[in-house]
Amino acid sequence: MRSVRARAALGATLVVAVALTAAGLAVLLVLRGNLTDRAGLEAEVTAREVAAELAAGRAYADLEAGDEDSHPVQVTDEAGRVVAVSKDLEAIKGTGTAQVVPVSPAPVPSPGDDDDDDDDASDPPRSEVSSDPPDFTNGTATVDGETADYRFATVEVTTGEDITLTVHAGAPLAAEQEAVNTVRNSMLTGLPVMLLVVAGVTWLVTRRALRPVEGIRRELAAITASEDLGRRVPEPDSRDEVARLARTTNETLTVLEASVDRQRRFVADASHELRSPIASLRTQLEVGEAHPELLDVPGAVADTVRLQVLAADLLLLARLDAGERPGRTAVDLGALVREEVSQRAADRIAPEVSVADADPLEVGGSRGQLARVVGNLLDNAERHAERSVAVSVRADRGDVLVEVTDDGAGVPEAERDRIFERFVRLDDARSRDDGGAGLGLAIARDVASRHGGTLTVGEGVGGGARFTLRLPGRPGAAAADDG
């Protein structure tokens, strides 16, 4: 039962078994009821024919009971005594009396026996058959030595002598029983065959439907064993759930492969970037140990600071890759930009700050991470600018825009996406001393993305590069378009 095919086949078989059993019982009940009603109708016809003869004044001995072998008749009076029975009727049960030997009827008073009953003598009694629906019962009767089950109909009749008689006529139930038994036996014989067919068909259909799933499983097991994320699972030609599962699995493998490749490149690039400042710092310390007068303290400090910044960048990237979500506190970007610029007194070029006169330009997020973005953009502009760096903050259609421009050489259009990749430096910025490790813009875009915003680069008005940080504003913040 650990197989999906086995569970599907068993479940389908059980459902079909319950359905067929219920349907079979319903058919048997309906068939039995129809045949019993038909036997009751035959018994009623016979009973009314005999009652009509009695109402017409026919003597008991001259009654014609139709086919007496298949329709036994018993007539009783008001006292329950049997006054007439059909030929060859030897025993009967189900009519209220088992007596089959007729007795002499009670004497019928003549019209002159009661002088006080003048009114009754003037109005002769009327003979009639009761129009009420007959009563039906089931019983047995023995006719000519053979006992069988019968459906009895009971009809009352009033004779011309004002005697009320009860006619019990029966119709055999043998045909009903035979038909029901035949249908029941056919069902009992056919049900197991039908269930075997259902189980077999379900097994085969499920096996065929799950065959692609087994192929996907085997391929995933091979990928896991080989650690080759470049392989893909087979996709069936169908458009069902299994095909969608295979496509989704391949998409997941593609994303996983890209993530692993990015992680490997990240580790390799990080190792390469860390190796240079560590080696330089070690060399300076070893020279200083051997020749204290040659120790380059400023260079050692610079390498230590560069190593510290690189380690901080790598740690932040690791947290971002791990899915760290920023906080949702309110951050005034205008005040944040002014604060970051005020702390850059040692910059080669002092940035020009322009903040729109409006309500606080607030966004939701981490103040520390957003400050890191602004700082990285200012560092990049400072590194490439010739004479000027400008920073502006304004609102635009519900968003808050921070634009950092410089008058440097700008970014070639073909490189405007690549510069946001990790450890990427353009040819004119390959110097590790001046160009950095190539992580600042990558960190800035990752932080912007996790804050629900974007970071793009274009061309400034007077040439150079223009970096645009767009973040969704908080409800209630200024949303006016300042152009």
mmCIF file of C-alpha atoms in Angstrom, residues 215-216 218-220 222-223 228-235 246-258 261:
data_model
loop_
_atom_site.group_PDB
_atom_site.id
_atom_site.type_symbol
_atom_site.label_atom_id
_atom_site.label_comp_id
_atom_site.label_asym_id
_atom_site.label_seq_id
_atom_site.Cartn_x
_atom_site.Cartn_y
_atom_site.Cartn_z
ATOM 1 C CA GLY A 215 11.335 9.447 -14.751
ATOM 2 C CA ILE A 216 11.477 12.793 -12.946
ATOM 3 C CA ARG A 218 15.145 8.996 -11.263
ATOM 4 C CA GLU A 219 16.643 12.060 -12.929
ATOM 5 C CA LEU A 220 16.496 14.057 -9.694
ATOM 6 C CA ALA A 222 20.913 11.166 -10.566
ATOM 7 C CA ILE A 223 21.327 14.934 -10.264
ATOM 8 C CA ASP A 228 25.468 18.281 -11.752
ATOM 9 C CA LEU A 229 22.866 21.035 -11.666
ATOM 10 C CA GLY A 230 23.156 21.485 -15.411
ATOM 11 C CA ARG A 231 21.001 18.426 -16.024
ATOM 12 C CA ARG A 232 17.238 18.676 -16.406
ATOM 13 C CA VAL A 233 14.357 16.289 -15.834
ATOM 14 C CA PRO A 234 12.406 15.017 -18.857
ATOM 15 C CA GLU A 235 9.280 16.977 -19.718
ATOM 16 C CA ALA A 246 8.404 18.777 -14.750
ATOM 17 C CA ARG A 247 8.564 22.348 -16.061
ATOM 18 C CA THR A 248 8.449 23.770 -12.551
ATOM 19 C CA THR A 249 11.169 21.342 -11.466
ATOM 20 C CA ASN A 250 13.391 22.437 -14.341
ATOM 21 C CA GLU A 251 12.756 26.085 -13.522
ATOM 22 C CA THR A 252 13.715 25.391 -9.922
ATOM 23 C CA LEU A 253 16.877 23.621 -11.067
ATOM 24 C CA THR A 254 17.732 26.597 -13.275
ATOM 25 C CA VAL A 255 17.342 29.019 -10.389
ATOM 26 C CA LEU A 256 19.277 26.696 -8.095
ATOM 27 C CA GLU A 257 22.079 26.347 -10.650
ATOM 28 C CA ALA A 258 22.293 30.108 -11.051
ATOM 29 C CA ASP A 261 27.125 29.487 -9.626
#
